[in-house]
Amino acid sequence: MKRRGGWLAGPYVVWMVLFTVIPMMLVVYFAFTGEDGRLTAGNFARLLDYGAVFGRSLGLAAISTAVCLLIGYPLAYVLSRESEAVRKSAMLLIMLPMWVNMLLRTYAWMSILENTGLLNQLLSAVGLPTLRIINTSAAVAIGMVYNYLPFMILPVLTVMLKIDKPVIEAAQDLGGNQATVFKRVIFPLSLPGVLSGITMVFVPSVSTFIISRLLGGGKTLLLGDLIEMQFLGNTYNPHLGSSISLVMMIIVLISMALMNRFGEGEEEVVVL
């Protein structure tokens, strides 16, 4: 039966080869070659000139991930304790913006944060000083949090809903108050969802370019913007762009591996 059904995987294999394996091979080829086609490591040496961009991208991604965790975890905890009807309604409100194209959502934030936008109009109406947020790193971070917050809430909520109520009741019967039960039972059991959410937010945040271009106004250059400039901008250099892409993929893979490693360790602690 396995041999007879093996051909069903054919379309998947073809898809992976055409759109994953071959593009990856091209990225590696361009990253390690120069314009003359010879092997060189000069492309990676030039990355030292963009250390500030790497630092800014990783820093904003880390800040956005931390804010998403601070907002998403308490919200997921509250929703996990609500009735199913309330939970479904809340999830509908959380997921509703995701039905709109990301570009349109980011344009909406431009109209909110710009100097004459809705936020400053509201502040002026109540007699408060206006804020200059648009075209700053803060605006980029706000855009990241808004767009990727659902990716933090969903995995955390899913894991919390899978926690057996008898486990919580047993902890309460043993004398644990609400804070102790959360610290010793709920939080450790929810860590796999937290680690998954951190990965799902950090990875797209570190590679985004639409949000930084629109809300940062080109003043907050991130890795995604830098890569796009090498392939589509006036400074066309696919070799440098490929080397940046390869380094960024390595950073993402290392981050995912660390999260998986911590997740395995936490699962062992909980079992013990």
Coordinates of C-alpha atoms in Angstrom, one line a residue:
M1 CA 0.0 0.0 0.0
K2 CA 2.8 2.4 0.8
R3 CA 4.5 1.8 -2.6
R4 CA 1.2 2.1 -4.5
G5 CA 0.4 5.4 -2.8
G6 CA 3.9 6.8 -3.1
W7 CA 3.1 8.5 -6.3
L8 CA 0.6 10.8 -4.5
A9 CA 3.6 12.6 -3.1
G10 CA 4.8 13.4 -6.6
P11 CA 3.2 16.8 -6.9
Y12 CA 4.5 17.8 -3.5
V13 CA 8.0 16.8 -4.4
V14 CA 7.9 18.7 -7.7
W15 CA 6.5 21.8 -5.9
M16 CA 9.3 21.6 -3.3
V17 CA 12.0 21.2 -5.9
L18 CA 10.8 24.0 -8.1
F19 CA 9.9 26.6 -5.4
T20 CA 12.2 25.6 -2.5
V21 CA 15.3 23.6 -3.4
I22 CA 16.1 25.4 -6.7
P23 CA 15.7 28.9 -5.3
M24 CA 17.8 28.0 -2.3
M25 CA 20.5 26.6 -4.5
L26 CA 20.4 29.9 -6.5
V27 CA 20.7 32.0 -3.3
V28 CA 23.7 29.9 -2.2
Y29 CA 25.3 30.2 -5.7
F30 CA 25.0 33.9 -5.9
A31 CA 26.1 34.4 -2.3
F32 CA 29.4 32.7 -2.8
T33 CA 30.2 34.0 -6.3
G34 CA 31.1 37.4 -7.7
E35 CA 30.1 39.2 -10.9
D36 CA 32.7 37.2 -12.8
G37 CA 31.2 33.9 -11.6
R38 CA 34.2 33.0 -9.4
L39 CA 34.0 31.8 -5.9
T40 CA 34.5 34.5 -3.3
A41 CA 33.7 35.4 0.3
G42 CA 33.8 39.1 -0.4
N43 CA 30.0 39.3 -0.4
F44 CA 30.0 38.3 3.3
A45 CA 32.8 40.6 4.1
R46 CA 30.7 43.5 2.9
L47 CA 28.0 42.6 5.4
L48 CA 30.1 44.3 8.1
D49 CA 29.1 47.6 6.5
Y50 CA 25.5 46.8 7.4
G51 CA 26.0 45.9 11.0
A52 CA 23.6 48.7 12.1
V53 CA 20.9 47.3 9.8
F54 CA 21.3 43.9 11.3
G55 CA 21.2 45.3 14.8
R56 CA 18.2 47.4 14.1
S57 CA 16.2 44.6 12.5
L58 CA 17.0 42.1 15.4
G59 CA 16.3 44.8 18.0
L60 CA 12.9 45.9 16.6
A61 CA 11.9 42.2 16.1
A62 CA 12.8 41.4 19.7
I63 CA 10.9 44.4 21.0
S64 CA 7.8 43.6 18.9
T65 CA 7.9 40.0 20.0
A66 CA 8.2 41.0 23.7
V67 CA 5.3 43.5 23.4
C68 CA 3.2 40.8 21.6
L69 CA 4.0 38.4 24.4
L70 CA 3.1 41.0 27.1
I71 CA -0.3 41.7 25.4
G72 CA -1.0 38.3 24.0
Y73 CA -0.3 36.0 26.9
P74 CA -2.7 37.7 29.4
L75 CA -5.4 38.0 26.8
A76 CA -5.0 34.3 25.9
Y77 CA -5.2 33.4 29.6
V78 CA -8.4 35.4 30.1
L79 CA -10.0 34.0 27.0
S80 CA -9.1 30.4 28.1
R81 CA -11.2 31.0 31.3
E82 CA -14.2 32.4 29.5
S83 CA -17.2 30.6 28.1
E84 CA -17.0 29.2 24.6
A85 CA -19.4 31.8 23.2
V86 CA -17.3 34.7 24.6
R87 CA -14.1 33.0 23.3
K88 CA -15.5 32.6 19.8
S89 CA -16.7 36.2 19.7
A90 CA -13.3 37.5 20.9
M91 CA -11.4 35.3 18.4
L92 CA -13.6 36.6 15.6
L93 CA -12.7 40.2 16.6
I94 CA -9.0 39.3 16.8
M95 CA -8.9 37.5 13.4
L96 CA -11.2 39.9 11.6
P97 CA -8.4 42.3 10.6
M98 CA -6.4 39.4 9.2
W99 CA -9.0 39.0 6.5
V100 CA -7.8 42.3 5.1
N101 CA -4.7 42.5 3.0
M102 CA -1.6 43.4 5.1
L103 CA -0.8 46.3 2.8
L104 CA -4.2 47.9 3.4
R105 CA -3.9 47.4 7.2
T106 CA -0.5 49.1 7.2
Y107 CA -1.9 52.0 5.1
A108 CA -4.6 52.3 7.7
W109 CA -2.0 52.8 10.4
M110 CA -0.3 55.5 8.3
S111 CA -3.5 57.5 8.4
I112 CA -3.7 57.0 12.2
L113 CA -0.1 57.8 13.0
E114 CA 0.7 60.6 10.6
N115 CA 1.2 64.1 11.9
T116 CA -2.3 65.1 10.9
G117 CA -3.8 61.7 11.4
L118 CA -6.6 60.4 13.6
L119 CA -4.4 60.0 16.7
N120 CA -3.1 63.6 16.7
Q121 CA -6.5 64.9 15.9
L122 CA -7.9 63.2 19.0
L123 CA -5.0 64.5 21.1
S124 CA -5.6 68.0 19.8
A125 CA -9.4 67.7 20.6
V126 CA -8.7 66.9 24.2
G127 CA -6.0 69.6 24.6
L128 CA -3.0 67.3 24.7
P129 CA 0.2 67.9 22.6
T130 CA 0.5 66.0 19.4
L131 CA 3.0 63.2 18.8
R132 CA 5.4 62.7 15.9
I133 CA 5.4 58.9 15.5
I134 CA 5.2 58.4 11.8
N135 CA 8.5 57.7 10.0
T136 CA 10.1 56.5 13.2
S137 CA 11.2 53.1 14.7
A138 CA 8.3 53.4 17.1
A139 CA 5.8 53.4 14.2
V140 CA 7.5 50.4 12.7
A141 CA 7.2 48.5 16.0
I142 CA 3.5 49.5 16.4
G143 CA 2.9 48.1 12.9
M144 CA 4.7 44.9 13.7
V145 CA 2.8 44.4 16.9
Y146 CA -0.6 45.0 15.2
N147 CA 0.0 42.7 12.3
Y148 CA 1.6 39.8 14.2
L149 CA -0.2 39.9 17.6
P150 CA -2.7 37.2 16.5
F151 CA 0.2 34.8 15.8
M152 CA 1.1 35.1 19.5
I153 CA -2.4 34.8 20.9
L154 CA -3.5 31.7 18.9
P155 CA -0.8 29.2 19.8
V156 CA -0.8 30.3 23.5
L157 CA -4.6 30.0 23.7
T158 CA -4.6 26.6 21.9
V159 CA -2.2 25.2 24.4
M160 CA -4.0 26.6 27.4
L161 CA -7.3 25.1 26.2
K162 CA -5.6 21.7 26.1
I163 CA -4.6 21.9 29.8
D164 CA -6.8 19.4 31.6
K165 CA -9.1 21.0 34.2
P166 CA -8.6 18.1 36.6
V167 CA -4.9 19.0 36.8
I168 CA -5.8 22.6 37.8
E169 CA -8.4 21.3 40.3
A170 CA -5.9 18.9 41.8
A171 CA -3.4 21.8 42.4
Q172 CA -6.2 23.8 44.0
D173 CA -7.2 20.8 46.2
L174 CA -3.6 20.6 47.4
G175 CA -3.8 24.1 48.8
G176 CA -2.5 26.2 45.9
N177 CA -4.0 29.6 45.5
Q178 CA -4.6 31.2 42.2
A179 CA -1.1 32.7 41.9
T180 CA 0.6 29.4 42.9
V181 CA -1.5 27.4 40.4
F182 CA -0.6 29.8 37.6
K183 CA 3.1 29.8 38.5
R184 CA 3.5 26.0 39.1
V185 CA 0.9 24.5 36.7
I186 CA -0.6 26.8 34.0
F187 CA 2.5 28.8 33.0
P188 CA 4.9 25.7 32.7
L189 CA 2.3 23.8 30.7
S190 CA 1.7 26.8 28.4
L191 CA 5.3 27.3 27.5
P192 CA 5.2 25.3 24.3
G193 CA 2.6 27.7 23.0
V194 CA 4.6 30.7 24.2
L195 CA 7.7 29.4 22.4
S196 CA 5.7 28.8 19.3
G197 CA 4.2 32.2 19.4
I198 CA 7.6 33.8 19.9
T199 CA 8.9 32.0 16.8
M200 CA 5.8 32.9 14.7
V201 CA 6.2 36.6 15.6
F202 CA 10.0 37.0 15.5
V203 CA 10.6 35.4 12.2
P204 CA 8.3 37.6 10.1
S205 CA 9.3 40.7 12.1
V206 CA 13.0 40.3 11.4
S207 CA 12.3 39.9 7.7
T208 CA 9.6 42.4 7.0
F209 CA 10.0 45.3 4.6
I210 CA 6.4 46.6 3.8
I211 CA 5.9 47.8 7.4
S212 CA 9.2 49.5 7.6
R213 CA 8.9 51.2 4.2
L214 CA 5.4 52.6 4.8
L215 CA 5.5 53.4 8.6
G216 CA 9.2 54.1 8.7
G217 CA 9.2 56.3 5.6
G218 CA 12.4 54.8 4.3
K219 CA 14.3 56.1 7.4
T220 CA 14.2 52.9 9.3
L221 CA 16.1 50.5 7.0
L222 CA 15.7 46.8 7.9
L223 CA 17.0 43.6 6.5
G224 CA 14.0 43.1 4.3
D225 CA 14.4 46.6 2.8
L226 CA 18.1 46.0 2.3
I227 CA 17.5 42.8 0.4
E228 CA 14.9 44.3 -1.8
M229 CA 17.2 47.2 -2.7
Q230 CA 19.8 44.7 -3.9
F231 CA 17.3 43.0 -6.3
L232 CA 15.0 45.8 -7.3
G233 CA 16.7 49.1 -6.5
N234 CA 19.2 51.2 -8.4
T235 CA 22.0 49.4 -6.5
Y236 CA 21.3 46.1 -8.2
N237 CA 23.6 43.5 -6.7
P238 CA 22.1 40.0 -6.5
H239 CA 25.3 38.6 -5.0
L240 CA 25.2 40.9 -2.0
G241 CA 21.5 40.5 -1.7
S242 CA 21.8 36.7 -1.7
S243 CA 24.5 36.8 1.0
I244 CA 22.3 38.9 3.2
S245 CA 19.4 36.6 2.6
L246 CA 21.5 33.6 3.4
V247 CA 22.7 35.1 6.7
M248 CA 19.2 36.1 7.6
M249 CA 17.9 32.6 6.9
I250 CA 20.7 31.2 9.2
I251 CA 19.6 33.6 11.9
V252 CA 16.0 32.5 11.6
L253 CA 17.0 28.8 11.7
I254 CA 19.1 29.4 14.8
S255 CA 16.3 31.2 16.5
M256 CA 13.8 28.4 15.7
A257 CA 16.3 25.7 16.8
L258 CA 16.8 27.5 20.1
M259 CA 13.1 27.8 20.7
N260 CA 12.6 24.1 19.9
R261 CA 15.4 23.3 22.3
F262 CA 13.9 25.3 25.1
G263 CA 10.5 23.8 24.4
E264 CA 11.9 20.2 24.7
G265 CA 13.5 21.1 28.0
E266 CA 10.4 22.6 29.4
E267 CA 8.3 19.6 28.4
E268 CA 10.7 17.3 30.3
V269 CA 10.4 19.5 33.4
V270 CA 6.6 19.4 33.3
V271 CA 6.6 15.6 32.9
L272 CA 8.9 15.1 35.8

